[in-house]
Coordinates of C-alpha atoms and ligand atoms in Angstrom, one line a residue:
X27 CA -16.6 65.3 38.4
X28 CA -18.9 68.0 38.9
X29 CA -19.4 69.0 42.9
X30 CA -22.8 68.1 44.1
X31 CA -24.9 70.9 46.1
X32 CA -25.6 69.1 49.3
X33 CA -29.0 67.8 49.3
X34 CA -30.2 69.6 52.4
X35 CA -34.3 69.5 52.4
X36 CA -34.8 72.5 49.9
X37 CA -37.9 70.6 48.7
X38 CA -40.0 68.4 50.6
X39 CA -38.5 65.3 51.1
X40 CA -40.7 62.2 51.4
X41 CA -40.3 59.5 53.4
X42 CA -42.0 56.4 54.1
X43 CA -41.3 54.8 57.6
X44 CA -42.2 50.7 57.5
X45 CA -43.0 50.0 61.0
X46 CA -45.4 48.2 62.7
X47 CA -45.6 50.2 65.8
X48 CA -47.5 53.6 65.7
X49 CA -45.8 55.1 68.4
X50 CA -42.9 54.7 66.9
X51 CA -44.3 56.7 63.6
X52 CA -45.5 59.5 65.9
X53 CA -41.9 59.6 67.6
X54 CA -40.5 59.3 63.8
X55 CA -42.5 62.3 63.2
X56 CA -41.9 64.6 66.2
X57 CA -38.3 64.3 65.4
X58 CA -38.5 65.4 61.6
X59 CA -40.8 68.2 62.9
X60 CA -37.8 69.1 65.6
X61 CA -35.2 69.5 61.9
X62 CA -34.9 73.5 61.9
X63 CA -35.6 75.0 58.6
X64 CA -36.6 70.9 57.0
X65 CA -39.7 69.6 55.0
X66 CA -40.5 66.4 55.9
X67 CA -43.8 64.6 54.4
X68 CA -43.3 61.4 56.4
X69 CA -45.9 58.4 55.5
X70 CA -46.6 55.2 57.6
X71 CA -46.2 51.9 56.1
X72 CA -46.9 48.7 59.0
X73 CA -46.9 46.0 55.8
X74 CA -43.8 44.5 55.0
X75 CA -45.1 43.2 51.5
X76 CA -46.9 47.2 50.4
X77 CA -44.0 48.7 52.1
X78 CA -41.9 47.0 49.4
X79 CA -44.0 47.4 46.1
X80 CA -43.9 51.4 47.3
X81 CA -40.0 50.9 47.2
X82 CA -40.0 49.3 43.7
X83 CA -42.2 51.7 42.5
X84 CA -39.9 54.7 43.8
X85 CA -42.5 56.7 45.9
X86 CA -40.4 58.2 48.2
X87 CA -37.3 59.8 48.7
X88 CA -36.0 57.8 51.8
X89 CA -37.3 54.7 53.2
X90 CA -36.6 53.9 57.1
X91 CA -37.3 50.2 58.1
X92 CA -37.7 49.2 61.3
X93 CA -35.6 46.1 62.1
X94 CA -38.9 43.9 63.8
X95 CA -41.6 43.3 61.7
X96 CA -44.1 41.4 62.5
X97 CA -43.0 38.1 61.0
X98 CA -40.5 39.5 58.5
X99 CA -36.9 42.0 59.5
X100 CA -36.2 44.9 57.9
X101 CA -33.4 43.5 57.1
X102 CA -34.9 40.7 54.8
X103 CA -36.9 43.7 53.2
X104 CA -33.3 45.6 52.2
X105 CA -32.6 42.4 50.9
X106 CA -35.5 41.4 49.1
X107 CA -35.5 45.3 47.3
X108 CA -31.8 44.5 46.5
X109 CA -32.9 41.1 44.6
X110 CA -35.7 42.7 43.0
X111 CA -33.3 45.5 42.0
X112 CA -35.1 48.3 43.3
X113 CA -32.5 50.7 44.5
X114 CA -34.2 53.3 46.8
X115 CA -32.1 54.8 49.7
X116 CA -32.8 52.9 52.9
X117 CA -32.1 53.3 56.2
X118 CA -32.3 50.8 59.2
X119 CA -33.7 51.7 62.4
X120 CA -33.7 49.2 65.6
X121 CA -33.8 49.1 69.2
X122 CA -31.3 47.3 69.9
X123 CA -27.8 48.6 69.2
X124 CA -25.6 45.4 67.6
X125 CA -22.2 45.5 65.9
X126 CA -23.4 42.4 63.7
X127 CA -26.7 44.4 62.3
X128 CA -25.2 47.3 61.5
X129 CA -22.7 45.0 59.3
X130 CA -25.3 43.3 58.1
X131 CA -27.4 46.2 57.1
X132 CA -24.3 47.6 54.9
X133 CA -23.8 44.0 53.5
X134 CA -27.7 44.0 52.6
X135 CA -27.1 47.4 50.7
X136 CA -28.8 49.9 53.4
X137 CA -27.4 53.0 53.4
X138 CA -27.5 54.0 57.1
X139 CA -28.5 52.3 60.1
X140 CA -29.9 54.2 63.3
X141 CA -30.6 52.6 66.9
X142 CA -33.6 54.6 68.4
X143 CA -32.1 55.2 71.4
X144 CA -29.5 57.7 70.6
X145 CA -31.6 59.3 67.3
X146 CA -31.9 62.6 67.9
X147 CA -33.5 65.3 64.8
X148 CA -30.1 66.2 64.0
X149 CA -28.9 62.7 63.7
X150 CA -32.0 61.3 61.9
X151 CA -31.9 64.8 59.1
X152 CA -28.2 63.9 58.9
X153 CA -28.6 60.2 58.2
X154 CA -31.6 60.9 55.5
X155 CA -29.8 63.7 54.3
X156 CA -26.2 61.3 53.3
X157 CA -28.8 58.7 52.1
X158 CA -30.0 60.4 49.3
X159 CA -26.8 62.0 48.4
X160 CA -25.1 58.7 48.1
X161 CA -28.6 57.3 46.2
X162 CA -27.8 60.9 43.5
X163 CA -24.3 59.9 43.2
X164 CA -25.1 56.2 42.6
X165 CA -27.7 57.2 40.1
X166 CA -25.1 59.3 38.3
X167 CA -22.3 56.9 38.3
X168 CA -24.7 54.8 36.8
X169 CA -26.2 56.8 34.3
X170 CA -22.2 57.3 33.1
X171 CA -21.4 53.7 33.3
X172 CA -24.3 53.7 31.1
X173 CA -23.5 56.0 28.7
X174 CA -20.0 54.7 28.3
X175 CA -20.9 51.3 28.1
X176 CA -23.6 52.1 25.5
X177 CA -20.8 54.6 23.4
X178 CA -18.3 51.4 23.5
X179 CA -21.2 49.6 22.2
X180 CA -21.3 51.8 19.5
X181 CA -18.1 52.0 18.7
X182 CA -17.7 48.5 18.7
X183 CA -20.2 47.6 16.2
X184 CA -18.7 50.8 14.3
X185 CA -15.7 48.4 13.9
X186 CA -17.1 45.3 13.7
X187 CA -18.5 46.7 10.7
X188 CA -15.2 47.9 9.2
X189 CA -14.1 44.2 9.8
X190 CA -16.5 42.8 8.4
X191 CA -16.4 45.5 5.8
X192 CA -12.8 44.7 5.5
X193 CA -12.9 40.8 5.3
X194 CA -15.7 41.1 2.6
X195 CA -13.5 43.2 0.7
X196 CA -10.5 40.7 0.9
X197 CA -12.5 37.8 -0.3
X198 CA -13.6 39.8 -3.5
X199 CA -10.0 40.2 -3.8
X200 CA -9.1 36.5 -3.3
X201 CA -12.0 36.1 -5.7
X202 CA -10.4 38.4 -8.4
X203 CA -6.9 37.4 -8.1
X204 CA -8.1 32.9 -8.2
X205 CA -10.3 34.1 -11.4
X206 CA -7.2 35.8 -12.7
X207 CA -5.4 32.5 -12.1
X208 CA -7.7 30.5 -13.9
X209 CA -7.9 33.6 -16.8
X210 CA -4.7 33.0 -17.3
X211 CA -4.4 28.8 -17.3
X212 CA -7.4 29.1 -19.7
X213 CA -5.9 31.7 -21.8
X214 CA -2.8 29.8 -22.0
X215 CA -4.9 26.5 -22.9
X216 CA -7.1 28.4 -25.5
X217 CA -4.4 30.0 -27.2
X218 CA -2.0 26.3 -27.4
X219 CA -5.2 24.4 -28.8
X220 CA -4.9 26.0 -32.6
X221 CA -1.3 24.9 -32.3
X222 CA -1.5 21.5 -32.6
X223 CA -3.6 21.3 -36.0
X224 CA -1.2 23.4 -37.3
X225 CA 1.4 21.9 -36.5
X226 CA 0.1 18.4 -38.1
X227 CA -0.6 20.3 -41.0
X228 CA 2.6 21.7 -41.3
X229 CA 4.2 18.2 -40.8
X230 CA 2.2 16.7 -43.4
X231 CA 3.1 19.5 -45.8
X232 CA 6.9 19.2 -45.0
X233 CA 6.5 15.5 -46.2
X234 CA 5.3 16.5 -49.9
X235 CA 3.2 14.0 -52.2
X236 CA 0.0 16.4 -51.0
X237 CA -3.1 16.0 -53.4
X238 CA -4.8 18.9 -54.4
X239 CA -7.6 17.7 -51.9
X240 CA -5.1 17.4 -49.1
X241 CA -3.8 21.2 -49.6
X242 CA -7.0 22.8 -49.6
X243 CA -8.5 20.6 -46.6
X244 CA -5.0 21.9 -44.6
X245 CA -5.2 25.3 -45.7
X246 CA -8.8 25.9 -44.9
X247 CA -8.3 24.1 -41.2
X248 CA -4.9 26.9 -40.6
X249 CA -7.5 29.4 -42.1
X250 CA -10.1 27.9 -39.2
X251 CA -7.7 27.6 -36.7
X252 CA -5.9 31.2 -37.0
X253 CA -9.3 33.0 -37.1
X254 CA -10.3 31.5 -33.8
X255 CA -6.4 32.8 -32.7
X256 CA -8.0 36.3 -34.0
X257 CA -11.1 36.1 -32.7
X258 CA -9.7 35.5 -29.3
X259 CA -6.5 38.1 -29.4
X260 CA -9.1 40.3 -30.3
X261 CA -11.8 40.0 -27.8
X262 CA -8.6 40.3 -25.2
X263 CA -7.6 43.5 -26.9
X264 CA -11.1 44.9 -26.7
X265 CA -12.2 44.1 -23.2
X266 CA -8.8 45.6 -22.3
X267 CA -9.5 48.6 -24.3
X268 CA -13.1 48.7 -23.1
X269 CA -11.7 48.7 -18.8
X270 CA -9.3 51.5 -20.2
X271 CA -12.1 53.4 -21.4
X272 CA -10.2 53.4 -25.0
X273 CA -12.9 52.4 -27.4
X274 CA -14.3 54.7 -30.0
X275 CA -17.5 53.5 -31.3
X276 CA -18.4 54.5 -34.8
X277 CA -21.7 55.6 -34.6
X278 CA -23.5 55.7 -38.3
X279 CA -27.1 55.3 -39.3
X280 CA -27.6 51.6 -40.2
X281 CA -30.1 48.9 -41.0
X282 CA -30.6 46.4 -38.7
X283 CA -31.4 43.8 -40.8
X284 CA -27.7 44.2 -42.0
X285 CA -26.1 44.2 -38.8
X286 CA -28.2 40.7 -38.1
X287 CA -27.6 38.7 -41.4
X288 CA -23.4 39.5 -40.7
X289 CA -24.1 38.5 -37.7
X290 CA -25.8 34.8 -38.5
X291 CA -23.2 34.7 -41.0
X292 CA -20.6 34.7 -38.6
X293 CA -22.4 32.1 -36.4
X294 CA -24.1 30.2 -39.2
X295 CA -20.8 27.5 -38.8
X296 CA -21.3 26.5 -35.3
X297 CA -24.7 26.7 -35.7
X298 CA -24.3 23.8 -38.3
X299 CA -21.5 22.2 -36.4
X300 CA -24.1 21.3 -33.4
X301 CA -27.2 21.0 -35.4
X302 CA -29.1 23.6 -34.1
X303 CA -32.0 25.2 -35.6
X304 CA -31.9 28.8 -35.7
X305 CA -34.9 30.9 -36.0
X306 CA -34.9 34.6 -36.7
X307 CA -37.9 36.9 -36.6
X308 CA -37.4 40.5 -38.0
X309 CA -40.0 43.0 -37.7
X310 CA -41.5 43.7 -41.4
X311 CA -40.9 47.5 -41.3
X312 CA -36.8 47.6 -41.4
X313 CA -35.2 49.1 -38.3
X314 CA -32.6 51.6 -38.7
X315 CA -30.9 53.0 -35.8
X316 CA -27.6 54.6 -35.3
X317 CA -25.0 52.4 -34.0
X318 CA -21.7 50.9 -34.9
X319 CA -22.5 48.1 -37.0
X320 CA -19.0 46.2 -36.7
X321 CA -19.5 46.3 -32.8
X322 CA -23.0 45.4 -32.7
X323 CA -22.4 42.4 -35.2
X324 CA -19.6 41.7 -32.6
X325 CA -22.8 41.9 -29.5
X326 CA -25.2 39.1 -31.6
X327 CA -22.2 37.1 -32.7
X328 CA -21.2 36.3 -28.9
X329 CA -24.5 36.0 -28.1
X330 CA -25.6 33.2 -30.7
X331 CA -22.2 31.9 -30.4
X332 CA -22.8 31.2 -26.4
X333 CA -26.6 30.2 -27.2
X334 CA -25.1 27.5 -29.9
X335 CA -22.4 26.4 -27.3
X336 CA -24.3 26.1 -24.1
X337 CA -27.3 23.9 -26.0
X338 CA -26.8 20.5 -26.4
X339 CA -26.7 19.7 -30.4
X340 CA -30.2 19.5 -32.1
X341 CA -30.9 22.7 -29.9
X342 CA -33.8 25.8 -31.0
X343 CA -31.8 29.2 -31.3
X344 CA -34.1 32.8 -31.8
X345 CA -32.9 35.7 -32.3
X346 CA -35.7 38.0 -32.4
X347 CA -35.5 42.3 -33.0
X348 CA -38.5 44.3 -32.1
X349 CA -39.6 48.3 -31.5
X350 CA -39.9 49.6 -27.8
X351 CA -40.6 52.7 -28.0
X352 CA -37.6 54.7 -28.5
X353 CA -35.1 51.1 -28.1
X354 CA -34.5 48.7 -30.4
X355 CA -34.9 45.4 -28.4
X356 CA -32.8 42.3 -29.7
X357 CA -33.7 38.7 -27.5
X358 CA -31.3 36.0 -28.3
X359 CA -33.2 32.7 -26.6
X360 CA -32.1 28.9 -26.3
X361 CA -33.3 26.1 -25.2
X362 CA -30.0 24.8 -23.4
X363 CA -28.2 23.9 -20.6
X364 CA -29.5 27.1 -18.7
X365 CA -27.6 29.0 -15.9
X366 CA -28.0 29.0 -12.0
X367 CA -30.1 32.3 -11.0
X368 CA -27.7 32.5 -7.9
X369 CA -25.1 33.0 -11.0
X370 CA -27.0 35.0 -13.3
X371 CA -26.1 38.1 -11.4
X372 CA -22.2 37.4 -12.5
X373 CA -22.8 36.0 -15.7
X374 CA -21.2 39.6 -17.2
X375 CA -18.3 40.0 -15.2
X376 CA -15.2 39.4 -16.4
X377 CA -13.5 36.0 -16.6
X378 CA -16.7 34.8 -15.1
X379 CA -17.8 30.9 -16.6
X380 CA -20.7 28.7 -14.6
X381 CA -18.7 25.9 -14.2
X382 CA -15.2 26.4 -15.0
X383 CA -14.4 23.0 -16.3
X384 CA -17.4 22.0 -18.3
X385 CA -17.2 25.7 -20.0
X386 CA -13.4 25.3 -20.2
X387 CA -14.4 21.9 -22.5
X388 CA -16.4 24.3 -25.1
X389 CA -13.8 26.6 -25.6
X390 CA -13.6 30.5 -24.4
X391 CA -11.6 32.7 -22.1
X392 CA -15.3 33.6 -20.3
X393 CA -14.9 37.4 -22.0
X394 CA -17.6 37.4 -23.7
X395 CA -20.8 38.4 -22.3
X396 CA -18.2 40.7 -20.1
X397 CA -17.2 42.6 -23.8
X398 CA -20.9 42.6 -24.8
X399 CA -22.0 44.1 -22.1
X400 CA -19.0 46.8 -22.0
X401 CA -20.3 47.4 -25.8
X402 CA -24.1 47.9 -25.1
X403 CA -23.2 50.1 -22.7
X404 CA -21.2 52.1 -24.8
X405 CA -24.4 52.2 -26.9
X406 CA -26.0 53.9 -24.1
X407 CA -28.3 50.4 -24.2
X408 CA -28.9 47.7 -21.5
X409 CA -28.4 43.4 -21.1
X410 CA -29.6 41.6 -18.9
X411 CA -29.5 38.0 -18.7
X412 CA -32.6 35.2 -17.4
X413 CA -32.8 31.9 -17.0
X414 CA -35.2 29.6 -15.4
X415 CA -31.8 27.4 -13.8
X416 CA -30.2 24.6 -15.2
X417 CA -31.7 22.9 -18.3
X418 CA -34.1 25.5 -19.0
X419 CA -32.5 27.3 -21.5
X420 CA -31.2 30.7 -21.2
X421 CA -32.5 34.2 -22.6
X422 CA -30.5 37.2 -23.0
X423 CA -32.5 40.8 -23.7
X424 CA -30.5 43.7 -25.4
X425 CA -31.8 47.3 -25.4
X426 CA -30.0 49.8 -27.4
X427 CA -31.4 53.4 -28.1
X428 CA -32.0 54.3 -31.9
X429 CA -30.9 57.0 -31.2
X430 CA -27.4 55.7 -30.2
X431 CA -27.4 56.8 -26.7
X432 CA -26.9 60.8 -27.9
Ligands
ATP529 N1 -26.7 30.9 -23.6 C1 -26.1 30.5 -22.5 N2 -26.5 29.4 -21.8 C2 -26.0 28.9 -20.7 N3 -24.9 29.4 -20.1 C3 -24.3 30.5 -20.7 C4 -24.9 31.1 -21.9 N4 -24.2 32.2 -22.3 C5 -23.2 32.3 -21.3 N5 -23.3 31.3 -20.4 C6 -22.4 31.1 -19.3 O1 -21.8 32.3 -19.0 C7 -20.3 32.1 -19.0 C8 -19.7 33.4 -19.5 O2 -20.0 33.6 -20.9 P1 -19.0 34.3 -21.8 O3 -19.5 34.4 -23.1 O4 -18.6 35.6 -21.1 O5 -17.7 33.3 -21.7 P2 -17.3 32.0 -22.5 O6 -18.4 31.7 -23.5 O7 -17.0 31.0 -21.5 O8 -16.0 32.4 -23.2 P3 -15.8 33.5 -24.4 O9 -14.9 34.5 -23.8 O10 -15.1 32.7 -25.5 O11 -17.1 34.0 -24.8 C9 -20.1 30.9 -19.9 O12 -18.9 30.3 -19.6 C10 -21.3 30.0 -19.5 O13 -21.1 29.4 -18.3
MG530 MG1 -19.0 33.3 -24.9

């Protein structure tokens, strides 16, 4: 620590004597007068209750209480400035010289305590003089208890912050690695359901006598069945290629229109299958824009696909393309089952499904919307997702550049 320049009386000091006897302010007086080479501005305070409002409020440099008050001590005023938490530097004066008081003054927090009949000027400077030292070096150990306490403070909520930083962090990976976990049971699931229809087929095959009927009603349902295996090895090939960044679009100018009626095509069946009623609206002008046409086919089919499965049969499908500007905007709207707007935010990451087992029962690895928006992006375009919650249908928006994003 720093040394401290003694604080000899370089300035005037000021001091407040709280006494109720004026001869004993005019003796208070003489005696500061007698200091060689000290400024003293000594005020008079008889009121016990002003005399300690002027200590809270810091007036003076050094405070000397008389013991005898009137009805109050001087001691009781130490003590009541100590409850109140004013810390000034006080000193205790009294007539009468007792062991006991001059303990009890230190107990009560006074910093000195003088008996009047052996002050002197020297002894009086001295005393007012160690006061205010001791009040400095209090003030200081305080301010750096302060400081300190206000830096672990800051450190603290530096770390609480990385732990909470850090716990965050782990429960997005416990998050990742359960989805992964259920990825993996659906996968296994998804892939295992084509199996079995092929397999009867291939049993009723392997006992002959097949009618013409029969044959073509098998082949067509392995036909079914191993382009759903497709579909699906191929969506998990292309969301893998799309996280590896190892998808090249084929960008060529094409017709919308096109694009849209492969796209239906591919849908058209499950469509049927649930009894939905699909409405498209085109603008009349044809749109062309520059795009990969196989991959946006890919973007509607997922999209009318989900909007089929998520709307209970005898549901309204549109899919509806208009002009914005410089975009092509494609909305694909149903009026199904709906999604939760505290899950709409996720609905595009990967592996993500609402509810895992009522999604699980309509088939699908919960890729989908992940791959479309991977695709769209690599269009330079936008999707976004909105819903009004559960049973208010669903509407996803698709922006793509016709430009192609170049
Ligand atoms: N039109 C929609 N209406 C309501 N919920 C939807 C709709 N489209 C998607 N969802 C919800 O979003 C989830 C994720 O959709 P996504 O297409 O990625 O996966 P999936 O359809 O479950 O499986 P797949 O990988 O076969 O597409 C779905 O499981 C479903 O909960
Ligand atoms: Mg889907």
């Amino acid at each position: 620590m720093a040394e401290q320049a003694p604080s000899t009386p370089e300035r005037t000091v000021r001091v407040l004597l709280i006494d109720d006897d004026e001869d004993d302010y005019i003796l208070t007086r003489e005696l500061l007068e007698g200091v060689p080479g000290a400024q003293f501005q000594i005020e008079w305070e008889p009121d016990a209750d002003a005399a300690l409002d002027s200590i809270c409020r810091g007036d003076h440099d050094v405070y000397i209480i008389d013991f005898l008050l009137g009805r109050r001590t001087g001691l009781e005023i130490i003590e009541e400035s100590v409850k109140r938490n004013c810390s000034a530097p006080l000193i205790l004066l009294t007539g009468q010289g007792k062991r006991e008081l001059d303990f009890a003054a230190m107990r009560a927090g006074a910093a000195d305590y003088l008996e009047k009949g052996n002050l002197d000027s020297t002894l009086l400077e001295r005393s007012i003089r160690y006061a205010i030292q001791k009040k400095q070096s209090e003030d200081q150990l305080d301010k750096r208890v302060q400081e300190r306490t206000a830096e672990l403070a800051r450190i603290n909520e530096i770390l609480q912050g990385e732990i909470r930083e850090r716990e965050r962090a782990e429960k997005a990976l416990r998050e990742i690695v359960q989805r992964k976990d259920e990825f993996l049971a659906t996968l296994a699931h998804e892939l295992r359901n084509p199996l079995a229809p092929i397999r009867n087929a291939l049993e009723i095959m392997r006992l002959g006598a097949m009618t013409p009927d029969t044959i073509e009603r098998c082949r067509s349902m392995m036909q079914r069945q191993v382009s759903h295996m497709v579909r699906l090895i191929d969506d998990l090939l292309d969301i893998s290629r799309i996280t590896r960044g190892k998808i090249a679009l084929k960008m060529e100018r094409i017709c919308l229109d096109d694009a849209v009626a492969v796209a239906i095509e591919g849908s058209q069946p499950l469509i049927d299958a649930r009894n939905h009623v699909l409405t498209v609206r085109l603008p009349d002008e044809p749109i062309c824009l520059t795009a990969d046409s196989t991959r946006l086919t890919q973007i509607l089919i997922n999209l009318l696909n989900n909007a089929a499965k998520y709307t209970e049969p005898g549901g309204e499908i549109e899919l509806t393309a208009s002009l914005q500007g410089s975009h092509v905007v494609l909305r694909v709207k149903d009026t199904g089952i709906g999604i939760p707007s505290d899950l709409l935010p996720h609905i595009f990451d990967m592996f993500a499904q609402v509810d895992h087992s009522r999604d699980h029962a309509q088939g699908g690895l919960g890729i989908g919307l992940s791959l479309v928006r991977g695709l769209v992006e690599l269009h330079g375009g936008t999707v976004d997702a909105h819903s009004n919650g559960a049973g208010s249908g669903s509407e996803f928006i698709v922006k793509l550049p016709i430009s192609g994003g170049a």
